[in-house]
Short mmCIF file of N, CA and C in Angstrom, two decimals:
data_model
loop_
_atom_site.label_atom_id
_atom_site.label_comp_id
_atom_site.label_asym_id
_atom_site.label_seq_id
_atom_site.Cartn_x
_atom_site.Cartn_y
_atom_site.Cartn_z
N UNK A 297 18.12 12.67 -3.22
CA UNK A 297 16.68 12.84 -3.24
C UNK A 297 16.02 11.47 -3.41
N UNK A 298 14.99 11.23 -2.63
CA UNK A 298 14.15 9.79 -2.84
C UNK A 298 13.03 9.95 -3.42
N UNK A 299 12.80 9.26 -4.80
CA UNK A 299 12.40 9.39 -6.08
C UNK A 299 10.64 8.61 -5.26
N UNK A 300 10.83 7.89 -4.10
CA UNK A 300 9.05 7.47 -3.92
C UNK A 300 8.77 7.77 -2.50
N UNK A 301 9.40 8.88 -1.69
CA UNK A 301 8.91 8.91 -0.35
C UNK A 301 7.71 8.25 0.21
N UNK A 302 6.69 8.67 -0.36
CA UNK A 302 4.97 8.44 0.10
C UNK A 302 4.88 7.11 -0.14
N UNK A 303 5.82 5.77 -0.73
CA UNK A 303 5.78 4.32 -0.62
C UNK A 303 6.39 3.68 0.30
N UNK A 304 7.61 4.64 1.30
CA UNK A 304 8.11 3.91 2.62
C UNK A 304 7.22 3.35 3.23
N UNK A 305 6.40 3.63 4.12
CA UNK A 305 5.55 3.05 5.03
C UNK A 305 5.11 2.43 4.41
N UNK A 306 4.45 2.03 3.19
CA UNK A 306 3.86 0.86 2.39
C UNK A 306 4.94 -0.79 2.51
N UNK A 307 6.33 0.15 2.18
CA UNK A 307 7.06 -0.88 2.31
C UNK A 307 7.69 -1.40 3.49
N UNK A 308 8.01 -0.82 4.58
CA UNK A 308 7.79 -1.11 5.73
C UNK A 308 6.54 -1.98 6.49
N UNK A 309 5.06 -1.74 6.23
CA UNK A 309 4.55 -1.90 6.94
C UNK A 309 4.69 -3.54 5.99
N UNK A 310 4.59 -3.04 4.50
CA UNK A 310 4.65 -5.05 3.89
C UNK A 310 6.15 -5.81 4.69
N UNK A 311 7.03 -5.42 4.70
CA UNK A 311 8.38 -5.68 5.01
C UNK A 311 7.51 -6.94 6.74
N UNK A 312 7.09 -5.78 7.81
CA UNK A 312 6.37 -6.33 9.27
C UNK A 312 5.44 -7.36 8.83
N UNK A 313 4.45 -7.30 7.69
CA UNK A 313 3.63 -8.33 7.61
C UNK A 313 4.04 -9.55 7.07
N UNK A 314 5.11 -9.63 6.27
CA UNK A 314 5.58 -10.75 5.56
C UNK A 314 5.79 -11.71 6.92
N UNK A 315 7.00 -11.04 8.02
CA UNK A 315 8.01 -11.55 9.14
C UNK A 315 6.60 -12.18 9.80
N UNK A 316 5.43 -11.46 9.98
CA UNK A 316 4.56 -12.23 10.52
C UNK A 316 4.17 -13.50 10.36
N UNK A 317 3.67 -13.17 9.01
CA UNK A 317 3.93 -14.47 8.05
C UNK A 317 4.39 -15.53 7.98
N UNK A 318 5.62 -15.31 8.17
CA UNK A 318 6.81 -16.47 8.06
C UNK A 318 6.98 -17.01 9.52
N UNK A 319 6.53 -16.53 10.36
CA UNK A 319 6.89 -16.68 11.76
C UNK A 319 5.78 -17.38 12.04
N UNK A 320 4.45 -17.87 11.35
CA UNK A 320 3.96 -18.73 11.66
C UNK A 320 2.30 -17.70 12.51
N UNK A 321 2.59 -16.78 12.42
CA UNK A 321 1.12 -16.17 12.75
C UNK A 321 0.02 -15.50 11.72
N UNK A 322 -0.24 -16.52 11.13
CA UNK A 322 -0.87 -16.21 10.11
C UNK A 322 -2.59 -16.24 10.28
N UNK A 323 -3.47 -16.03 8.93
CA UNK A 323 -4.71 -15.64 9.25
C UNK A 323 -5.23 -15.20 8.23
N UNK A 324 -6.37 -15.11 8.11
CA UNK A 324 -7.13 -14.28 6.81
C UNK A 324 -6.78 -12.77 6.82
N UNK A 325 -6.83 -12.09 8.15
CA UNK A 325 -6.72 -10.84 8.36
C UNK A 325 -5.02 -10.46 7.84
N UNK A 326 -4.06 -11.26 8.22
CA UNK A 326 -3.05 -11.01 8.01
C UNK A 326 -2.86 -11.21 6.38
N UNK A 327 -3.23 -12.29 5.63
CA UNK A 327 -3.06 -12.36 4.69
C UNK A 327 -3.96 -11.00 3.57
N UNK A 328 -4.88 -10.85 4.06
CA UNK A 328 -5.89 -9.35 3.55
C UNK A 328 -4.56 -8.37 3.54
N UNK A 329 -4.18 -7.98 5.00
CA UNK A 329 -2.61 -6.89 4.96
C UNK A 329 -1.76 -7.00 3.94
N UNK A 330 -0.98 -8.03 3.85
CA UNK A 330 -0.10 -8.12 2.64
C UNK A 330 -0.92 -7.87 1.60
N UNK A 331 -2.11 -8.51 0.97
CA UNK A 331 -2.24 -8.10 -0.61
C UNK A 331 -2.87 -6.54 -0.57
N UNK A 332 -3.30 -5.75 0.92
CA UNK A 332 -3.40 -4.47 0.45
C UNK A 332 -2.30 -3.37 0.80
N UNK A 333 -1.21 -4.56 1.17
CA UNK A 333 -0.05 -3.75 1.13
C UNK A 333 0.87 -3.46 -0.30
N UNK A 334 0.87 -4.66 -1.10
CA UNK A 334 1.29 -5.16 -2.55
C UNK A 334 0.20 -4.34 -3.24
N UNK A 335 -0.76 -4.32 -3.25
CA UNK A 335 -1.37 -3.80 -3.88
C UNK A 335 -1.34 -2.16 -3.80
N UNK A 336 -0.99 -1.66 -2.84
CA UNK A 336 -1.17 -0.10 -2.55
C UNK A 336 0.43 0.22 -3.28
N UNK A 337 1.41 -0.81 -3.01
CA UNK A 337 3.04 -0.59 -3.66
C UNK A 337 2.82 -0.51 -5.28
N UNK A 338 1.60 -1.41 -5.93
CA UNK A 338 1.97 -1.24 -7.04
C UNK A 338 1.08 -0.26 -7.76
N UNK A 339 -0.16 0.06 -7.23
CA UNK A 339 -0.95 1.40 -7.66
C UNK A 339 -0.08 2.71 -7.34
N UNK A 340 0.40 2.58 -6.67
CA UNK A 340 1.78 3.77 -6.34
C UNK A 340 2.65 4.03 -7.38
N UNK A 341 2.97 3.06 -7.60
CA UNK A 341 4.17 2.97 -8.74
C UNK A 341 3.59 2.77 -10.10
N UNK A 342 2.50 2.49 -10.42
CA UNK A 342 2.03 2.93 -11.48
C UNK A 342 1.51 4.42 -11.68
N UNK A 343 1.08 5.09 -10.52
CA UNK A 343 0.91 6.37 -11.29
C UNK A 343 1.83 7.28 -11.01
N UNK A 344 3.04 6.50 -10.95
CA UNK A 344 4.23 7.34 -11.11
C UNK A 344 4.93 7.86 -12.63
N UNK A 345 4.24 7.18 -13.36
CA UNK A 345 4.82 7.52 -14.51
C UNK A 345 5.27 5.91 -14.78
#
């Protein structure tokens, strides 16, 4: 059983934005993605208990 289903795609979609990142296509818009990707991972996991 997987204890955070509803955070895959959070972590996936941060996982695609980082590679962007690093690959040199970066941007305000891209950088906005990651912190409301980090940010949606850790409001998740805080009201997990």
């Amino acid at each position: 059983r997987h204890r955070f289903p509803y955070i895959d795609p959070l972590h996936h979609l941060q996982v695609e934005l980082l590679r962007r990142h690093r690959a040199g296509q970066g941007g305000e818009r891209l950088q906005r993605g990651i912190h409301i990707a980090i940010n949606g991972i850790a409001t998740a996991l805080r009201n997990t208990g």
